[in-house]
PDB file of C-alpha atoms in Angstrom:
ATOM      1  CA  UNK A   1      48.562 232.796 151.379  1.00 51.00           C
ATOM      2  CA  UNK A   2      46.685 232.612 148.319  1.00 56.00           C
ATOM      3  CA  UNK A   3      45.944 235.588 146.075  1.00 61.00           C
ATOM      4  CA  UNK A   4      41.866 235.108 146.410  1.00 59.00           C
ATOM      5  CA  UNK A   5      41.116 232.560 143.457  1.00 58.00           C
ATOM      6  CA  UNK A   6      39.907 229.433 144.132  1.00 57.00           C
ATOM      7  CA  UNK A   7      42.272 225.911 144.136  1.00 58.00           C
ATOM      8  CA  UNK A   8      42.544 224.258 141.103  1.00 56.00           C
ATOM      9  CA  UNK A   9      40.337 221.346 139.927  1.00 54.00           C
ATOM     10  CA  UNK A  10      41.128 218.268 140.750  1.00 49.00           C
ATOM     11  CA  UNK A  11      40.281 214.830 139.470  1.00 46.00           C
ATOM     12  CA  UNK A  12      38.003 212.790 141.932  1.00 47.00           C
ATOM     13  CA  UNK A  13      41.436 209.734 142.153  1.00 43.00           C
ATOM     14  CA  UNK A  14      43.651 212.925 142.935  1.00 48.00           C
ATOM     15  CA  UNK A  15      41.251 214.940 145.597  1.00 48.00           C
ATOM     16  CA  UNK A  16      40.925 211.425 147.645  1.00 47.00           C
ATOM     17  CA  UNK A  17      44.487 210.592 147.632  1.00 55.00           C
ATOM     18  CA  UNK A  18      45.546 213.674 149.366  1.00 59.00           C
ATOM     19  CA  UNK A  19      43.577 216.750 148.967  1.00 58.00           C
ATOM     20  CA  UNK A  20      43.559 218.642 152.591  1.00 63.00           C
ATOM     21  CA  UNK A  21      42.465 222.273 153.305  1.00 59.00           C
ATOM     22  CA  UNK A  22      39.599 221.212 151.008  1.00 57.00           C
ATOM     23  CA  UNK A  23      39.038 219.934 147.448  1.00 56.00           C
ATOM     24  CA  UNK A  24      41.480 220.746 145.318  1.00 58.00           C
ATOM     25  CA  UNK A  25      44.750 221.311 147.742  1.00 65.00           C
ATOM     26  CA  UNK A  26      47.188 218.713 147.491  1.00 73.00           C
ATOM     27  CA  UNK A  27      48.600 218.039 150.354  1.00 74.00           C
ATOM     28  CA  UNK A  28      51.984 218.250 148.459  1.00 71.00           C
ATOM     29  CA  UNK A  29      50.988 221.687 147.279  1.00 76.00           C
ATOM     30  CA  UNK A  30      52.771 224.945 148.581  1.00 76.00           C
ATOM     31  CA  UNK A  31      49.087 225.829 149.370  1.00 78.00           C
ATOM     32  CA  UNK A  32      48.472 222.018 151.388  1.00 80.00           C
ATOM     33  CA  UNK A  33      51.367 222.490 153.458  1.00 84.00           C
ATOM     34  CA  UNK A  34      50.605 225.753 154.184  1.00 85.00           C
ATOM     35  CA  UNK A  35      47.130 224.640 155.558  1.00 86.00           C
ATOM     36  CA  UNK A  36      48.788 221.452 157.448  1.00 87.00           C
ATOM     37  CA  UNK A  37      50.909 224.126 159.171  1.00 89.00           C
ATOM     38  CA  UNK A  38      47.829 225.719 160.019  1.00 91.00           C
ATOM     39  CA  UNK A  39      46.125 223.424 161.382  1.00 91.00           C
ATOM     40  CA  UNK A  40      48.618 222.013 163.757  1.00 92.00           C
ATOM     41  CA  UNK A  41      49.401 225.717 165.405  1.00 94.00           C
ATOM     42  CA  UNK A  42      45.749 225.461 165.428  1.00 95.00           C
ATOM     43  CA  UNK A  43      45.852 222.590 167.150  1.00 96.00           C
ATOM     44  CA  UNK A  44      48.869 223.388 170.004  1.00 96.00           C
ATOM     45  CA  UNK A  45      46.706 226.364 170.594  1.00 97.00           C
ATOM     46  CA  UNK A  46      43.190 223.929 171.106  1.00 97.00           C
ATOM     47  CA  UNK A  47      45.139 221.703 173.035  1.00 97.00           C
ATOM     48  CA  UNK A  48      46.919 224.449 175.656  1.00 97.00           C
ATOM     49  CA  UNK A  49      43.479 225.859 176.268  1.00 97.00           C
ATOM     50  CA  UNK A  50      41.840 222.771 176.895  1.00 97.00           C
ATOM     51  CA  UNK A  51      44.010 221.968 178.808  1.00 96.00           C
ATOM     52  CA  UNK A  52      44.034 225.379 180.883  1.00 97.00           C
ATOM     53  CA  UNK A  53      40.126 225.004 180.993  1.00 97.00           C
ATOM     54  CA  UNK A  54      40.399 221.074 182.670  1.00 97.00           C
ATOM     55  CA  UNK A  55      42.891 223.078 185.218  1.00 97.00           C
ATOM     56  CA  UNK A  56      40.164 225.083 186.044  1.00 97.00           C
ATOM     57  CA  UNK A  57      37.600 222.448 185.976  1.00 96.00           C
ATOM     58  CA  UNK A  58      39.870 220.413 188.384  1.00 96.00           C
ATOM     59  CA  UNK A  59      40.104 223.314 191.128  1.00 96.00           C
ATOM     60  CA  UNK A  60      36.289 223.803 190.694  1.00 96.00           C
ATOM     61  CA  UNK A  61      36.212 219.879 191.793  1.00 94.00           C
ATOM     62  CA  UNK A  62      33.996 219.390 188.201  1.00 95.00           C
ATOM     63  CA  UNK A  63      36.237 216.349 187.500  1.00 95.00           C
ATOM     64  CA  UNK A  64      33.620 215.301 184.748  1.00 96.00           C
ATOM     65  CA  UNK A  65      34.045 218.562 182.867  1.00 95.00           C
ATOM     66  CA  UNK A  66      37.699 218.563 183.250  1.00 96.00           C
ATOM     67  CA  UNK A  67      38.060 214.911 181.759  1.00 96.00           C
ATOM     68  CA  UNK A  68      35.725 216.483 179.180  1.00 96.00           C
ATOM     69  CA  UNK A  69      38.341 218.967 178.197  1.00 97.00           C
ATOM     70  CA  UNK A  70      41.176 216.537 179.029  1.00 97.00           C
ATOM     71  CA  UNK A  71      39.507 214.226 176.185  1.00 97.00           C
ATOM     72  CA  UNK A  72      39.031 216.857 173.701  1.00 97.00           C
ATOM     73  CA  UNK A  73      42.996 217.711 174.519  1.00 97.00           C
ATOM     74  CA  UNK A  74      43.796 214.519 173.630  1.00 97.00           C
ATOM     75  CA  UNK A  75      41.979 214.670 170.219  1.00 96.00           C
ATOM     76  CA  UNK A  76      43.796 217.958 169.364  1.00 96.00           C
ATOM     77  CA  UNK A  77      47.309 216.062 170.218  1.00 96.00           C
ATOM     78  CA  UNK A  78      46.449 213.732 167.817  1.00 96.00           C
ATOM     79  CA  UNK A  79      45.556 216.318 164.935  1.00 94.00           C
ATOM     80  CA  UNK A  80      49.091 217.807 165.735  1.00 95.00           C
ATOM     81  CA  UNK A  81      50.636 214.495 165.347  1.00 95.00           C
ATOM     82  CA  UNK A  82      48.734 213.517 162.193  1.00 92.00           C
ATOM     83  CA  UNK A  83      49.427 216.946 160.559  1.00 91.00           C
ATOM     84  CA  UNK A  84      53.335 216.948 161.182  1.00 92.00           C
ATOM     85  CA  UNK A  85      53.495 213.215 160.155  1.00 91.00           C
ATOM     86  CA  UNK A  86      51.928 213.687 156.682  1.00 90.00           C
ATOM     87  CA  UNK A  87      54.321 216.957 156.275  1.00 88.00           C
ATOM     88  CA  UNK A  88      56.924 215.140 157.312  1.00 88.00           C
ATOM     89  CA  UNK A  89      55.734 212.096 154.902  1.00 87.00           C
ATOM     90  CA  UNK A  90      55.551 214.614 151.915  1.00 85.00           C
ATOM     91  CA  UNK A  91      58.965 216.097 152.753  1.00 83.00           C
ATOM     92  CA  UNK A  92      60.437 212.643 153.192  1.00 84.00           C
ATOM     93  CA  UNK A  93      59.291 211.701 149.492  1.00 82.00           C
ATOM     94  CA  UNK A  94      61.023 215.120 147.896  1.00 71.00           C
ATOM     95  CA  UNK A  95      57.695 216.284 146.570  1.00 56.00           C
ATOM     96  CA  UNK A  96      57.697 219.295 148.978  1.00 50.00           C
ATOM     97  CA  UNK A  97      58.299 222.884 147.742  1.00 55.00           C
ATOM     98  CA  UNK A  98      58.995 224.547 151.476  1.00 50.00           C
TER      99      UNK A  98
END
């Protein structure tokens, strides 16, 4: 958590090589990982609903609405494994302070 004031400024190189959470947060940050976190609970959660709602779908016979949902389950997989792989990445390179 942050106390309230807003991330630090950033040069335009620094912001494109690995701001995430918005401009500013390095991904390398306390504050970046802390938002990758985030966002793949954020994900598991997207992803075990969308999945509950194709379920659903399926025993409503809406098969086009549950593939739908299957799809968009898919996407949020793929968040999760894109947010632990950069974490891990950052960790990997001894740049990480948790």
């Amino acid at each position: 958590m942050t106390d309230g004031t807003p991330p630090p400024a950033a040069s335009p190189a620094h912001a494109r090589g690995g701001s995430v959470g918005g401009p500013g947060w390095a991904v390398d940050s306390h504050d970046g990982q802390s938002t990758l976190k985030l966002h793949a609970a954020i994900s598991v959660m997207a992803t075990i609903l969308c999945l509950f709602v194709a379920v659903v779908f399926i025993y409503l016979e809406t098969i086009a609405a549950a593939i739908v949902f299957a799809v968009i389950a898919l996407v949020c997989i793929g968040i999760f494994v894109g947010c632990r792989a950069r974490l891990a990445k950052v960790r990997r390179s001894g740049s990480g302070h948790g």
